[in-house]
Coordinates of C-alpha atoms and ligand atoms in Angstrom, one line a residue:
M1 CA 19.3 -57.3 80.1
T2 CA 21.9 -58.3 82.8
V3 CA 23.1 -54.5 83.9
E4 CA 24.5 -55.1 87.2
L5 CA 27.1 -57.6 88.0
T6 CA 27.2 -57.2 92.0
L7 CA 24.0 -59.3 92.6
P8 CA 23.7 -63.2 92.6
P9 CA 20.4 -64.6 91.4
F10 CA 19.6 -66.6 94.6
D11 CA 18.2 -69.8 93.1
M12 CA 21.3 -70.4 90.6
P13 CA 23.2 -73.8 91.8
V14 CA 26.8 -73.9 91.5
E15 CA 28.6 -76.8 91.2
L16 CA 32.4 -76.6 92.6
S17 CA 33.5 -79.0 89.8
D18 CA 32.6 -76.1 87.2
V19 CA 34.2 -73.2 88.8
D20 CA 37.0 -71.6 87.0
L21 CA 38.2 -68.3 88.5
Y22 CA 41.1 -67.9 86.3
D23 CA 39.3 -67.8 82.8
P24 CA 38.7 -63.8 82.1
Q25 CA 35.7 -64.3 79.8
T26 CA 33.7 -65.6 82.8
Y27 CA 34.0 -62.2 84.2
V28 CA 32.4 -60.6 81.2
L29 CA 29.5 -63.1 80.8
A30 CA 28.3 -63.4 84.3
D31 CA 28.2 -62.4 87.6
Q32 CA 30.7 -64.4 89.8
H33 CA 28.7 -63.8 93.3
P34 CA 26.9 -67.2 93.3
T35 CA 30.1 -68.9 92.9
W36 CA 31.7 -66.8 95.6
R37 CA 28.8 -67.6 97.9
T38 CA 28.5 -71.3 97.2
M39 CA 32.4 -71.4 98.0
R40 CA 31.9 -69.2 101.1
A41 CA 29.8 -72.0 102.2
K42 CA 31.1 -75.2 101.1
A43 CA 34.7 -75.0 100.5
P44 CA 36.1 -71.4 101.7
V45 CA 39.7 -72.4 101.1
W46 CA 39.3 -74.4 97.8
W47 CA 42.1 -75.4 95.7
Q48 CA 42.0 -74.3 91.7
E49 CA 43.6 -76.8 89.4
R50 CA 44.7 -75.5 86.1
A51 CA 45.7 -77.9 83.2
D52 CA 49.4 -77.4 82.1
A53 CA 49.6 -74.6 84.7
T54 CA 50.3 -74.2 88.1
G55 CA 47.3 -74.1 90.7
F56 CA 46.1 -71.9 93.6
W57 CA 44.3 -71.6 96.5
C58 CA 41.3 -69.3 96.6
V59 CA 40.3 -67.7 99.9
T60 CA 36.6 -66.4 100.1
R61 CA 35.5 -65.7 103.4
H62 CA 36.2 -62.0 105.1
A63 CA 38.1 -63.3 108.2
D64 CA 40.4 -65.7 106.1
C65 CA 41.3 -63.1 103.5
E66 CA 41.8 -60.6 106.1
K67 CA 44.6 -62.9 107.6
V68 CA 46.1 -63.6 104.2
V69 CA 46.2 -59.7 103.6
K70 CA 47.7 -59.0 107.0
D71 CA 49.8 -61.8 107.7
Y72 CA 52.7 -60.8 105.5
R73 CA 55.4 -63.3 107.1
T74 CA 53.3 -66.2 106.1
F75 CA 52.0 -64.7 102.8
S76 CA 54.4 -62.8 101.1
S77 CA 53.8 -59.9 98.1
Q78 CA 57.4 -60.4 97.1
E79 CA 56.7 -62.6 94.0
G80 CA 53.4 -61.3 92.5
T81 CA 50.0 -60.0 93.8
I82 CA 47.6 -60.9 91.1
L83 CA 46.9 -64.2 89.1
A84 CA 48.8 -63.9 86.1
S85 CA 52.0 -64.0 88.2
V86 CA 50.6 -67.4 89.5
G87 CA 53.4 -70.3 88.9
V88 CA 55.9 -67.4 87.1
G89 CA 56.1 -64.6 89.4
D90 CA 56.7 -60.9 88.5
T91 CA 60.0 -59.7 87.1
A92 CA 59.3 -56.6 89.3
G93 CA 59.2 -58.7 92.6
G94 CA 61.1 -57.2 95.1
Q95 CA 61.6 -53.8 93.6
T96 CA 58.1 -51.8 93.9
I97 CA 55.9 -50.4 96.9
T98 CA 53.5 -53.1 95.8
L99 CA 55.9 -56.2 95.5
T100 CA 58.3 -56.0 99.0
D101 CA 57.4 -57.1 102.2
P102 CA 57.7 -55.5 105.4
P103 CA 60.5 -54.1 106.5
E104 CA 62.3 -53.2 103.0
H105 CA 58.6 -52.2 102.0
A106 CA 58.4 -49.4 104.6
A107 CA 61.4 -47.9 102.6
I108 CA 59.2 -46.9 99.8
R109 CA 56.0 -46.8 101.4
V110 CA 56.8 -44.3 104.4
P111 CA 58.5 -41.4 102.4
S112 CA 55.7 -41.9 99.7
M113 CA 53.1 -41.2 102.1
R114 CA 54.7 -37.7 102.6
A115 CA 53.3 -37.0 99.0
L116 CA 49.7 -38.6 99.3
G117 CA 49.0 -38.4 103.0
H118 CA 45.8 -36.6 104.3
A119 CA 47.4 -33.0 105.0
V120 CA 48.6 -33.0 101.3
V121 CA 45.2 -34.1 99.9
Q122 CA 43.5 -31.4 102.0
E123 CA 45.7 -28.8 100.8
R124 CA 44.9 -29.8 97.1
T125 CA 41.3 -30.2 97.5
P126 CA 40.3 -26.8 95.9
F127 CA 42.2 -28.1 92.9
I128 CA 40.9 -31.6 92.7
R129 CA 37.3 -30.1 93.1
A130 CA 37.9 -27.8 90.0
R131 CA 39.1 -30.6 87.9
V132 CA 36.1 -33.1 89.2
T133 CA 33.6 -30.2 87.9
E134 CA 35.4 -30.0 84.7
L135 CA 35.3 -33.5 84.2
V136 CA 31.2 -34.0 84.5
E137 CA 30.5 -31.1 82.3
P138 CA 30.0 -33.2 79.2
C139 CA 27.1 -35.0 81.1
D140 CA 25.0 -31.5 80.2
D141 CA 24.9 -32.3 76.7
G142 CA 22.7 -35.8 76.8
E143 CA 24.0 -38.8 76.5
V144 CA 27.9 -39.7 77.6
D145 CA 29.6 -43.1 78.4
F146 CA 30.1 -42.7 82.0
A147 CA 32.9 -45.3 82.2
R148 CA 34.9 -43.6 79.3
L149 CA 34.6 -40.3 81.2
M150 CA 35.9 -41.5 84.5
R151 CA 39.2 -42.9 82.8
R152 CA 40.5 -39.4 83.4
L153 CA 39.2 -39.2 87.4
P154 CA 42.6 -40.8 88.6
M155 CA 44.6 -39.0 86.5
V156 CA 43.1 -35.8 88.2
L157 CA 44.9 -37.4 91.2
A158 CA 47.7 -39.3 90.0
G159 CA 48.7 -36.6 87.8
E160 CA 48.5 -34.0 90.3
F161 CA 50.3 -35.9 93.0
M162 CA 53.0 -37.4 90.6
G163 CA 53.3 -33.7 88.6
I164 CA 52.4 -35.1 85.5
P165 CA 51.3 -32.7 83.1
P166 CA 47.7 -32.8 81.9
E167 CA 48.3 -33.3 78.0
H168 CA 49.9 -37.0 79.1
W169 CA 46.8 -37.8 81.2
D170 CA 44.3 -39.5 78.7
D171 CA 47.1 -41.2 77.0
I172 CA 48.5 -42.7 80.2
A173 CA 45.0 -44.1 81.3
L174 CA 44.5 -45.6 78.0
W175 CA 48.1 -47.5 78.1
A176 CA 47.3 -48.4 82.0
A177 CA 43.7 -50.0 80.8
A178 CA 45.5 -51.7 77.9
C179 CA 48.2 -53.1 80.7
V180 CA 45.3 -54.4 82.6
A181 CA 43.3 -56.0 80.1
P182 CA 45.3 -56.1 76.9
D183 CA 43.2 -59.3 75.5
D184 CA 39.8 -57.0 76.0
P185 CA 39.2 -55.5 72.5
A186 CA 38.3 -51.9 74.0
Y187 CA 41.8 -51.3 74.4
A188 CA 43.5 -53.3 71.9
L189 CA 46.5 -51.3 70.8
G190 CA 48.6 -54.1 69.0
A191 CA 47.7 -57.2 66.7
N192 CA 47.6 -59.6 69.7
P193 CA 47.1 -59.0 73.6
A194 CA 50.8 -59.6 74.0
Q195 CA 51.5 -56.9 71.5
T196 CA 49.2 -54.7 73.1
L197 CA 51.0 -55.3 76.7
R198 CA 54.4 -54.7 75.1
L199 CA 53.2 -51.5 73.1
A200 CA 51.3 -50.2 76.4
H201 CA 54.3 -51.0 78.7
H202 CA 56.8 -49.2 76.3
Q203 CA 54.8 -46.0 76.0
L204 CA 54.1 -45.9 80.0
F205 CA 57.7 -46.3 80.5
A206 CA 58.8 -43.8 78.0
V207 CA 57.0 -41.0 79.4
F208 CA 57.8 -41.9 83.1
R209 CA 61.5 -41.8 81.9
D210 CA 61.3 -38.3 80.8
L211 CA 59.3 -37.3 83.8
V212 CA 61.8 -38.6 86.2
R213 CA 64.8 -37.0 84.1
H214 CA 62.8 -33.7 84.7
R215 CA 62.2 -34.4 88.1
R216 CA 66.1 -34.8 88.8
A217 CA 67.0 -31.6 87.2
H218 CA 63.9 -30.0 88.8
P219 CA 62.9 -31.4 92.3
G220 CA 59.8 -30.5 94.0
K221 CA 57.2 -32.0 96.6
D222 CA 55.3 -34.6 94.3
L223 CA 55.5 -38.5 94.3
I224 CA 58.3 -38.8 91.3
S225 CA 60.8 -36.3 93.5
V226 CA 60.0 -38.1 96.5
L227 CA 60.8 -41.7 94.6
I228 CA 64.1 -40.3 93.1
E229 CA 65.0 -39.1 97.0
I230 CA 64.2 -42.7 98.0
T231 CA 66.9 -43.8 95.5
D232 CA 69.4 -41.5 96.4
A233 CA 69.1 -42.2 100.2
M234 CA 69.4 -46.2 99.6
S235 CA 72.4 -45.6 97.1
G236 CA 75.2 -47.5 98.7
R237 CA 73.1 -49.9 100.6
D238 CA 73.0 -53.1 99.7
K239 CA 70.0 -52.8 97.4
P240 CA 69.9 -49.3 95.9
L241 CA 66.7 -48.0 94.4
G242 CA 68.0 -47.2 90.7
E243 CA 66.3 -45.4 88.0
W244 CA 64.5 -48.5 86.5
Q245 CA 63.3 -49.2 90.3
V246 CA 61.9 -45.2 90.5
L247 CA 60.2 -46.4 87.0
L248 CA 58.6 -49.6 88.3
N249 CA 57.2 -47.6 91.2
C250 CA 55.6 -44.9 88.9
Y251 CA 54.1 -48.0 87.2
S252 CA 52.7 -49.5 90.1
F253 CA 51.0 -46.0 91.3
I254 CA 49.7 -45.3 87.9
L255 CA 48.1 -48.8 87.9
G256 CA 47.2 -48.6 91.5
A257 CA 45.0 -45.4 90.4
N258 CA 43.8 -46.1 86.9
T259 CA 42.3 -49.7 87.6
T260 CA 40.0 -48.8 90.5
T261 CA 38.9 -45.6 90.8
P262 CA 37.3 -45.5 87.7
N263 CA 35.4 -48.5 88.1
V264 CA 34.1 -47.3 91.7
A265 CA 32.8 -44.4 90.2
S266 CA 31.0 -46.1 87.2
H267 CA 29.6 -48.9 89.4
T268 CA 28.4 -46.5 91.8
L269 CA 26.3 -44.6 89.3
L270 CA 25.3 -47.9 87.6
A271 CA 23.9 -48.8 91.2
L272 CA 22.3 -45.2 91.4
T273 CA 20.5 -45.4 88.0
Q274 CA 18.4 -48.4 89.7
R275 CA 18.2 -47.1 93.0
P276 CA 16.4 -43.2 92.0
E277 CA 15.0 -43.0 95.6
L278 CA 18.4 -42.5 96.7
W279 CA 19.3 -39.4 94.5
P280 CA 17.3 -36.5 96.5
R281 CA 18.9 -37.8 99.9
L282 CA 22.2 -37.5 98.2
R283 CA 21.6 -33.9 97.3
D284 CA 20.6 -32.7 100.9
D285 CA 23.1 -34.5 102.9
R286 CA 26.9 -34.7 102.6
G287 CA 27.3 -37.2 105.0
A288 CA 25.3 -39.5 103.0
V289 CA 27.6 -39.0 99.9
E290 CA 30.5 -40.2 102.2
G291 CA 28.0 -43.5 103.0
L292 CA 27.7 -43.8 98.9
V293 CA 31.1 -43.8 98.2
E294 CA 32.1 -46.2 101.2
E295 CA 29.4 -48.5 100.1
G296 CA 30.3 -47.8 96.3
V297 CA 34.0 -49.4 97.0
R298 CA 32.3 -52.6 98.9
W299 CA 29.7 -52.9 96.3
S300 CA 32.2 -52.9 93.2
S301 CA 34.9 -54.3 94.7
P302 CA 37.4 -53.1 91.9
T303 CA 40.2 -55.5 92.8
H304 CA 38.4 -59.0 92.5
H305 CA 41.5 -60.7 94.3
L306 CA 44.8 -60.4 95.9
V307 CA 47.4 -62.8 95.6
R308 CA 50.1 -63.7 98.1
R309 CA 52.7 -66.7 98.2
A310 CA 53.0 -68.8 101.3
T311 CA 56.4 -68.8 103.0
A312 CA 55.5 -71.5 105.4
D313 CA 52.5 -74.4 105.8
V314 CA 49.9 -72.8 107.5
E315 CA 46.3 -74.0 108.3
L316 CA 43.5 -71.7 106.8
G317 CA 39.7 -72.5 106.8
G318 CA 40.3 -76.0 107.2
A319 CA 42.6 -76.5 104.3
T320 CA 46.6 -76.8 104.8
I321 CA 48.3 -74.6 102.6
R322 CA 52.4 -75.7 102.0
A323 CA 55.2 -73.4 101.7
G324 CA 55.4 -72.0 98.3
D325 CA 51.8 -72.3 97.4
W326 CA 50.1 -69.4 95.6
V327 CA 47.1 -67.9 97.6
S328 CA 44.5 -65.7 96.1
A329 CA 42.4 -63.7 98.6
W330 CA 38.9 -63.0 96.6
V331 CA 38.0 -59.6 98.4
A332 CA 35.1 -59.1 96.2
S333 CA 33.4 -62.1 97.9
A334 CA 34.9 -61.4 101.5
N335 CA 33.0 -57.7 101.0
R336 CA 29.7 -59.8 100.5
D337 CA 30.5 -62.3 103.4
E338 CA 26.9 -62.7 105.4
A339 CA 29.2 -63.4 108.7
V340 CA 30.1 -59.7 108.6
F341 CA 27.7 -58.0 106.6
D342 CA 24.0 -57.4 107.2
D343 CA 22.2 -58.0 104.1
P344 CA 25.2 -58.3 101.9
Y345 CA 23.5 -58.0 98.6
T346 CA 21.5 -54.9 99.5
F347 CA 23.3 -51.5 98.4
D348 CA 22.9 -49.7 101.6
I349 CA 24.6 -46.3 102.1
D350 CA 23.8 -46.0 105.8
R351 CA 26.2 -49.3 106.4
R352 CA 27.9 -48.5 109.7
P353 CA 30.4 -49.9 110.1
N354 CA 31.6 -50.9 106.6
R355 CA 34.3 -53.4 106.9
H356 CA 35.1 -53.9 103.6
L357 CA 38.5 -54.8 102.2
G358 CA 38.0 -53.1 99.0
F359 CA 41.1 -51.2 99.9
G360 CA 43.0 -54.3 101.0
G361 CA 44.6 -54.4 104.5
G362 CA 47.5 -54.7 106.5
P363 CA 51.3 -53.3 105.4
H364 CA 49.9 -52.9 101.8
Y365 CA 46.3 -51.0 102.6
C366 CA 45.8 -48.7 99.7
I367 CA 48.0 -45.8 100.1
G368 CA 45.7 -43.8 97.7
A369 CA 42.4 -44.5 99.7
P370 CA 42.5 -40.7 101.3
M371 CA 42.6 -39.3 97.6
S372 CA 40.0 -41.7 95.8
R373 CA 37.8 -41.4 98.8
L374 CA 38.0 -37.3 98.4
A375 CA 37.8 -37.5 94.5
L376 CA 34.8 -40.0 94.6
T377 CA 32.9 -37.5 97.0
L378 CA 33.6 -34.3 95.2
L379 CA 32.3 -36.4 92.3
F380 CA 29.4 -37.5 93.6
E381 CA 28.7 -34.2 95.3
E382 CA 28.8 -32.3 91.8
L383 CA 26.7 -34.7 90.2
V384 CA 23.8 -35.0 92.5
R385 CA 24.2 -31.0 93.0
R386 CA 24.2 -30.5 89.1
Y387 CA 21.3 -33.1 87.9
A388 CA 18.1 -34.5 89.1
G389 CA 19.5 -38.3 88.4
F390 CA 20.7 -40.5 85.7
E391 CA 19.3 -43.3 83.6
L392 CA 21.3 -46.2 81.4
T393 CA 20.6 -45.7 77.7
G394 CA 22.0 -49.1 76.7
P395 CA 23.7 -52.0 78.3
P396 CA 27.0 -51.5 80.3
T397 CA 30.0 -53.4 79.0
H398 CA 32.2 -55.5 81.5
L399 CA 35.8 -55.6 81.1
R400 CA 37.5 -59.0 80.4
S401 CA 39.8 -59.4 83.2
N402 CA 39.9 -61.8 86.2
W403 CA 41.6 -59.2 88.1
I404 CA 39.6 -55.9 87.9
N405 CA 36.0 -55.7 88.1
G406 CA 35.9 -53.0 85.5
L407 CA 33.1 -51.4 83.3
V408 CA 34.5 -50.6 79.7
S409 CA 31.3 -48.6 78.6
L410 CA 28.2 -47.5 80.8
P411 CA 26.0 -45.4 78.4
V412 CA 24.0 -43.0 80.7
R413 CA 21.9 -39.7 80.3
Q414 CA 21.3 -37.2 83.1
V415 CA 17.8 -36.8 83.5
G416 CA 17.3 -33.2 84.3
R417 CA 19.3 -30.3 85.7
N418 CA 18.7 -29.2 89.1
A419 CA 18.2 -25.4 89.7
P420 CA 21.3 -23.6 91.2
C421 CA 21.7 -24.3 94.9
Ligands
HEM501 C1 38.6 -46.6 94.8 C2 39.7 -46.6 94.5 C3 40.9 -47.3 95.0 C4 41.0 -48.8 95.4 C5 39.6 -49.8 95.5 C6 42.1 -49.1 95.7 C7 42.5 -50.9 95.9 C8 43.8 -51.0 96.4 C9 43.9 -52.2 97.2 C10 43.0 -53.5 97.5 C11 45.3 -52.5 97.4 C12 46.0 -53.6 98.4 C13 47.0 -54.4 97.1 C14 47.9 -55.4 98.1 O1 47.4 -55.7 99.2 O2 48.5 -56.0 97.2 C15 45.8 -51.1 97.1 C16 47.0 -50.8 96.8 C17 47.7 -49.6 96.6 N1 47.2 -48.7 96.0 FE1 45.1 -48.4 95.7 N2 42.9 -48.4 95.4 C18 42.6 -47.2 95.0 C19 43.0 -46.0 94.6 C20 44.3 -46.0 94.1 C21 44.8 -44.5 93.9 C22 44.0 -43.4 93.3 C23 46.1 -44.7 94.0 C24 47.3 -43.6 93.6 C25 48.1 -43.2 94.4 C26 46.4 -46.2 94.4 C27 47.4 -46.5 94.4 C28 48.1 -47.9 95.3 C29 49.2 -48.3 95.7 C30 50.7 -47.8 95.3 C31 49.2 -49.5 96.4 C32 50.2 -50.5 97.0 C33 50.4 -49.8 98.4 C34 51.3 -50.7 99.0 O3 51.7 -51.7 98.6 O4 51.7 -50.4 100.4 N3 45.1 -46.6 94.6 N4 45.0 -50.5 96.6

């Protein structure tokens, strides 16, 4: 039974002519690490041809991926940041925090930091701790689907920071998942993927429209109020941030939170079910939990890739990329690069430094990193405080997506309650 799609079988040969990093089904069936390892060694900047569709460059080494995400002048986010945008662009291009380049990007990012920065995160820690404790309570009762339980984790964060009432959290988490993988049967809302995507977008935007109207009438310190303030401050300039743009940015934040945090939690617990010897140490040492979270982000690399579009001709990893070409930086591969990480296929909670690119890099470095680090730390502190460990009760199911390294289902059971400490 293949349970962990984070380790390559070391003897598995891969022919470059067989590689297809686009096909979402590939990611359900097998681990892509043998492919990425071959590409780093033989073709670190490789052109993926696609029949009847635009091809794209695949960048797999850490140093090259870092260059792509940091050098925003040469590699623009403006037209799309995921493979689905290759050749067609993103209709929200130039309008959201994710899909703008500096200096326009700073106009959205800098004020948004006010609602999400370290100081605010610290102030909200007691509230987040209480919510995280509630979240794991169902584990008391025996078998749970941990991946399903974790869908709520990002809503504890985004819900709190965006001022979204808890009655919307479960729906929003489901719609966000359907937007990421509309062709995964677990999230089918309509008769086909296109209908699922339309429905999920429609529902999400309807909820946000109401929340934005409410915040206009009752401004607070939350992120939606900040996004509205940005709109007003920019009015009168040549490109005002209108209500539609506020909605698009709400969507960016919700997707940023929901596509990643639950999957780090689930992949990390999965790794621990296979390394039960780590559990007692985690219980006794808070520093070890922080190391666990950082290694969990590297290990799971929830965003497989980040896409950019070249604005000029550039040499990278021995290849010539032309202006206008689409470039995908495979963060998941960079995070196993032997040139940067000792024993990259070992899950090592003592790895320091841990120079993973799981949160990206450069101007678009994840704005939710401080709060997701906090929530994941609180989550694992609570799990190790409460239980003696976890075991799998069935095979995990992987998400059908070339973008997100997701677990749709992770059936587990706690192996005993700890005495209170
Ligand atoms: C462990 C959890 C998380 C991981 C691994 C993660 C990963 C990432 C990555 C790789 C990027 C870079 C995207 C790019 O360069 O195109 C990013 C950006 C972003 N993330 Fe996260 N993220 C996490 C949690 C969150 C949370 C909780 C939020 C909610 C506030 C969030 C919101 C965003 C936003 C809005 C951006 C765009 C920032 C910008 O363009 O300046 N993320 N994230």
